[in-house]
Tab-separated table of C-alpha atoms in Angstrom:
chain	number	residue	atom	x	y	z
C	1	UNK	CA	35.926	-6.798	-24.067
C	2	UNK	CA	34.239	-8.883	-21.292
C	3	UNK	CA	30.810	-10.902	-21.619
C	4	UNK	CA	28.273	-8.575	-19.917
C	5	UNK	CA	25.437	-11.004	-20.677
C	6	UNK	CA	23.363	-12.789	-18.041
C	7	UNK	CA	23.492	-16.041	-18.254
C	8	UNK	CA	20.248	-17.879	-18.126
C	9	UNK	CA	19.622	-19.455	-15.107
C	10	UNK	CA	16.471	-21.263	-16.569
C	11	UNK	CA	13.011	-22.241	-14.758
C	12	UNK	CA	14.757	-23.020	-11.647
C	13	UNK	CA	15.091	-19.690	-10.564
C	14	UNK	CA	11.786	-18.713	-11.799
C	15	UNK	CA	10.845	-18.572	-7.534
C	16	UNK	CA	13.990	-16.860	-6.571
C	17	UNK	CA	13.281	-14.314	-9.791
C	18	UNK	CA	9.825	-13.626	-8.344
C	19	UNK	CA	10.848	-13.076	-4.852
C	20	UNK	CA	13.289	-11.066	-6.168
C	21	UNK	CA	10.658	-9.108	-8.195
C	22	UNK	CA	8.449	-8.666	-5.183
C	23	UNK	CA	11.463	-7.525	-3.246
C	24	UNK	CA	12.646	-4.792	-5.589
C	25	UNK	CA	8.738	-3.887	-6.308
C	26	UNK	CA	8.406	-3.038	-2.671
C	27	UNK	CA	11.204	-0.981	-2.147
C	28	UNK	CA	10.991	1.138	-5.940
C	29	UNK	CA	7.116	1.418	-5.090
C	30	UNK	CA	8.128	3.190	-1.417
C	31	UNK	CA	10.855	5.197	-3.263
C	32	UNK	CA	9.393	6.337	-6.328
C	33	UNK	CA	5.904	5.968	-6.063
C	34	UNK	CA	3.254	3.779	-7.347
C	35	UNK	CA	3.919	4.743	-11.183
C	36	UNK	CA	7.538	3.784	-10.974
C	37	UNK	CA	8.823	2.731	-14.387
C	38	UNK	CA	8.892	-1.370	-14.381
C	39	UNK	CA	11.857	-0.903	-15.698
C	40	UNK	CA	13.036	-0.002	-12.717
C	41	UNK	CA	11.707	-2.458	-10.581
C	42	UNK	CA	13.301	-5.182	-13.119
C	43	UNK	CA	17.056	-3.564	-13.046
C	44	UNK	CA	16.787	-3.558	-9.028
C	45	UNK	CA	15.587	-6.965	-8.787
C	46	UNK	CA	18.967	-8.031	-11.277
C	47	UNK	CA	16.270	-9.472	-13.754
C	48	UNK	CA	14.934	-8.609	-17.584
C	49	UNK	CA	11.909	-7.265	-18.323
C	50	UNK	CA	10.734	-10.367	-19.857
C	51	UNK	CA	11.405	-11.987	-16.611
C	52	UNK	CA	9.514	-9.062	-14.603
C	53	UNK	CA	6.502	-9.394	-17.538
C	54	UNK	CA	6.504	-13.534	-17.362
C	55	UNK	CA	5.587	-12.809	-13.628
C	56	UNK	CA	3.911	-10.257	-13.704
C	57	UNK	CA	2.202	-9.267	-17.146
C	58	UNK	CA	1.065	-5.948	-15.834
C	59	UNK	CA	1.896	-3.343	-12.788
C	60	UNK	CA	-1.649	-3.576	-11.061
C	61	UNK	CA	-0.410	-7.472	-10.685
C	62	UNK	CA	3.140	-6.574	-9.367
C	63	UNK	CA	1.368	-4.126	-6.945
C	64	UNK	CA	-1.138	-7.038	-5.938
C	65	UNK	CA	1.755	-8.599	-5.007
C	66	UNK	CA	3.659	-6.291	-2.951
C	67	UNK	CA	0.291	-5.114	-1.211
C	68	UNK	CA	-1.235	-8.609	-0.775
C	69	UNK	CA	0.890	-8.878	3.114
C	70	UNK	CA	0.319	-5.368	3.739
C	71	UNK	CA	-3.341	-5.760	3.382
C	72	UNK	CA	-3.305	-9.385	4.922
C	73	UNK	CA	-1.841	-7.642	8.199
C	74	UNK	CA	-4.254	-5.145	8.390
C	75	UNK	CA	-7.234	-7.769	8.339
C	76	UNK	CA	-4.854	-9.986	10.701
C	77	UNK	CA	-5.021	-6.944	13.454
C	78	UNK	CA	-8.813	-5.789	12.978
C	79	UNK	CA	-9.619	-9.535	14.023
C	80	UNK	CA	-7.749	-9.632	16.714
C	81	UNK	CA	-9.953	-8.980	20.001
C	82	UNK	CA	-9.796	-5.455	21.675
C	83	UNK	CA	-8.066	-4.269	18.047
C	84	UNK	CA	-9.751	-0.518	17.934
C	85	UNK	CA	-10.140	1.526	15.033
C	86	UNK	CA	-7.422	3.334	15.897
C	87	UNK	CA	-5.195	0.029	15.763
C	88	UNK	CA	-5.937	-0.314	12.437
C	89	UNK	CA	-5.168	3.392	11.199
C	90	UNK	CA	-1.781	3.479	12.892
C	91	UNK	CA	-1.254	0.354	11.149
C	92	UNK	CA	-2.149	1.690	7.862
C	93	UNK	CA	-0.561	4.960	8.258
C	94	UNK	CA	2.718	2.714	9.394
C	95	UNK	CA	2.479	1.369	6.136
C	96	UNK	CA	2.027	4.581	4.313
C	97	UNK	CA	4.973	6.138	6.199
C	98	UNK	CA	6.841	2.802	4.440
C	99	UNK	CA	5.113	3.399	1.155
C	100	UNK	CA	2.874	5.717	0.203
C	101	UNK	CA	2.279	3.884	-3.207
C	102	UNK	CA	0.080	1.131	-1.205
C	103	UNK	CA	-2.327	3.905	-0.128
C	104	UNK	CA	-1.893	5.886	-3.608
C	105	UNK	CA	-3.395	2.282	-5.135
C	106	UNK	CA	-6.533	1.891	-3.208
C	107	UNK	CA	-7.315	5.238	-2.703
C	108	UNK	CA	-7.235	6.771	-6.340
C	109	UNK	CA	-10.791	5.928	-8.595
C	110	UNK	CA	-9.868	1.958	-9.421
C	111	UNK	CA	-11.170	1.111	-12.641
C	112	UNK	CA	-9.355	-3.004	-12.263
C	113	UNK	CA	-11.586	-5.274	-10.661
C	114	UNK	CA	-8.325	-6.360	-8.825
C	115	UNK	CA	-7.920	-3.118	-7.101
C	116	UNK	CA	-11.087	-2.884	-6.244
C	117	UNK	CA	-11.527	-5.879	-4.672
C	118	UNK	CA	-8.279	-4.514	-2.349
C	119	UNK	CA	-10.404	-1.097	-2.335
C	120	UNK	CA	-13.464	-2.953	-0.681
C	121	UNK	CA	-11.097	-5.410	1.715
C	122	UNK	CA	-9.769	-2.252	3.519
C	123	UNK	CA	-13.048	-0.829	3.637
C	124	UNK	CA	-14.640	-3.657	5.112
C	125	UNK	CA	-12.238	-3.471	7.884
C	126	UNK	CA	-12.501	0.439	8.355
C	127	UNK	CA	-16.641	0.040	8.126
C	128	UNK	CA	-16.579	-2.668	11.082
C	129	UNK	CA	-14.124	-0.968	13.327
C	130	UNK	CA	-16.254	2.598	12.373
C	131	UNK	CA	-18.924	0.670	13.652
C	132	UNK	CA	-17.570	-0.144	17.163
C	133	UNK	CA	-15.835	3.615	17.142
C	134	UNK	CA	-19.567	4.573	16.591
C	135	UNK	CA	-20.877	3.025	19.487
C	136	UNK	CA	-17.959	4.376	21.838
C	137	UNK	CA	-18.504	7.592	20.624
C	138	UNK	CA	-15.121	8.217	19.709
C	139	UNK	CA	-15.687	9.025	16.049
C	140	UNK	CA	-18.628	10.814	13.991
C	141	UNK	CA	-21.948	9.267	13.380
C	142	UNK	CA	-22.070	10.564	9.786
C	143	UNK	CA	-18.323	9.127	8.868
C	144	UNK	CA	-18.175	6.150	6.491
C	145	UNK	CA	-15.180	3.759	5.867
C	146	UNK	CA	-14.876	6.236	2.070
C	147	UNK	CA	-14.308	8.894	4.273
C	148	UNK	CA	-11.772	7.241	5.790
C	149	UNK	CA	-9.734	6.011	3.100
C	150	UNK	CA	-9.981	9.403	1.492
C	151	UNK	CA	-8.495	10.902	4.915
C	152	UNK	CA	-5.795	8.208	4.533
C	153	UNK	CA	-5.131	8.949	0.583
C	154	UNK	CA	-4.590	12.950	1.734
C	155	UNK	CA	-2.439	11.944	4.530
C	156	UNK	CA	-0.414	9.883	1.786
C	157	UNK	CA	-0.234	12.447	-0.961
C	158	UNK	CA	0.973	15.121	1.857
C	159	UNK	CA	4.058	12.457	3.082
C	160	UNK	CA	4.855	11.646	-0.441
C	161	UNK	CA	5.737	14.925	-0.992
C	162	UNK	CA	8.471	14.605	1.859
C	163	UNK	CA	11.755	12.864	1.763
C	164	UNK	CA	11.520	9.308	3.904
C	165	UNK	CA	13.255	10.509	7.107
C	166	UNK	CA	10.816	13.040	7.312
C	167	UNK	CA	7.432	11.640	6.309
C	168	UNK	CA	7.084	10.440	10.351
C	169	UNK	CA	6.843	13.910	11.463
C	170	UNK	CA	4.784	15.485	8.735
C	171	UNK	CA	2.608	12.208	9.272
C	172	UNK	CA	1.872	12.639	12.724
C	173	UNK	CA	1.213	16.778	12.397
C	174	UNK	CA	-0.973	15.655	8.847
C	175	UNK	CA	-2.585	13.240	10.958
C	176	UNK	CA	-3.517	15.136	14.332
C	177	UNK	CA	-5.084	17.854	11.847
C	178	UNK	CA	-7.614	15.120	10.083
C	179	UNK	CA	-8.351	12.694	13.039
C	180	UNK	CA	-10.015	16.577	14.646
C	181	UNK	CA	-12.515	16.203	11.665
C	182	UNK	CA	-12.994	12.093	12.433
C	183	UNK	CA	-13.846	12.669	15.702
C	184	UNK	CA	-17.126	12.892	17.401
């Protein structure tokens, strides 16, 4: 009967394990939602749990991990100049077509400071392109950045329903029905 052990590659693969963790965390997280089992995420990334739980010691810190670039690239585009409101949502509902676990994360009632803290970065940047929306007109003067995000969390929870090829369509219809209550 053949070894099926893996062999211990020691700390020098401690980087390639945790870019291998971040990897596999992404794509079980778009696949199988937010509350994936870590067990999961370990097997796809060809790692132990120990290895997953040495990097990671709990999921809100995997999911800080994964979500850290997606939320660094919405900033990224609200600071660019002439980047709308609207910019930023199709970015954000880009990313929620990808995974719906990034919106399912900020959008449910955080109790981790971690989370929030990701909770209040994409609310700053909804609140100061509201603001500019405001002033055009092109949205509602009593609409906050919460209102927002929870437009964005029912957009997610209807596309999570749907297998990946067809999340784009039911997106876009899901979409065109609550940007009619966003606007002015």
């Amino acid at each position: 009967m053949p070894d099926t052990r893996r062999t211990n590659r020691g700390p020098g693969a401690a980087a390639q394990n945790r870019a291998a963790l971040i990897a596999a965390a992404r794509e079980v997280f778009a696949a199988a939602g937010y509350d994936a089992p870590l067990s999961m995420v370990a097997r796809a990334a060809g790692v132990g749990q120990g290895s997953l739980y040495r990097h990671f010691p709990d999921r809100i810190s995997l999911a800080m991990a994964v979500f850290e670039d997606a939320v660094a690239e919405v900033e990224a585009l609200a600071a660019e100049p002439g980047a709308t409101l609207d910019d930023v949502l199709a970015l954000i509902i880009e990313q929620t077509i990808a995974s719906t676990a990034f919106i399912d994360m900020v959008s449910v009632s955080p109790a981790d400071p971690r989370i929030i803290a990701v909770h209040h970065r994409v609310a700053d940047v909804l609140a100061g392109k509201l603001t500019e929306a405001r002033r055009a007109g092109r949205v509602r003067a009593d609409l906050t950045a919460e209102d927002v995000v929870l437009a964005v969390g029912m957009l997610a929870a209807v596309i999570a329903k749907r297998p990946a090829p067809a999340r784009r369509v039911a997106a876009a219809r899901a979409w065109t029905l609550l940007r009619r209550g966003l606007n002015a």
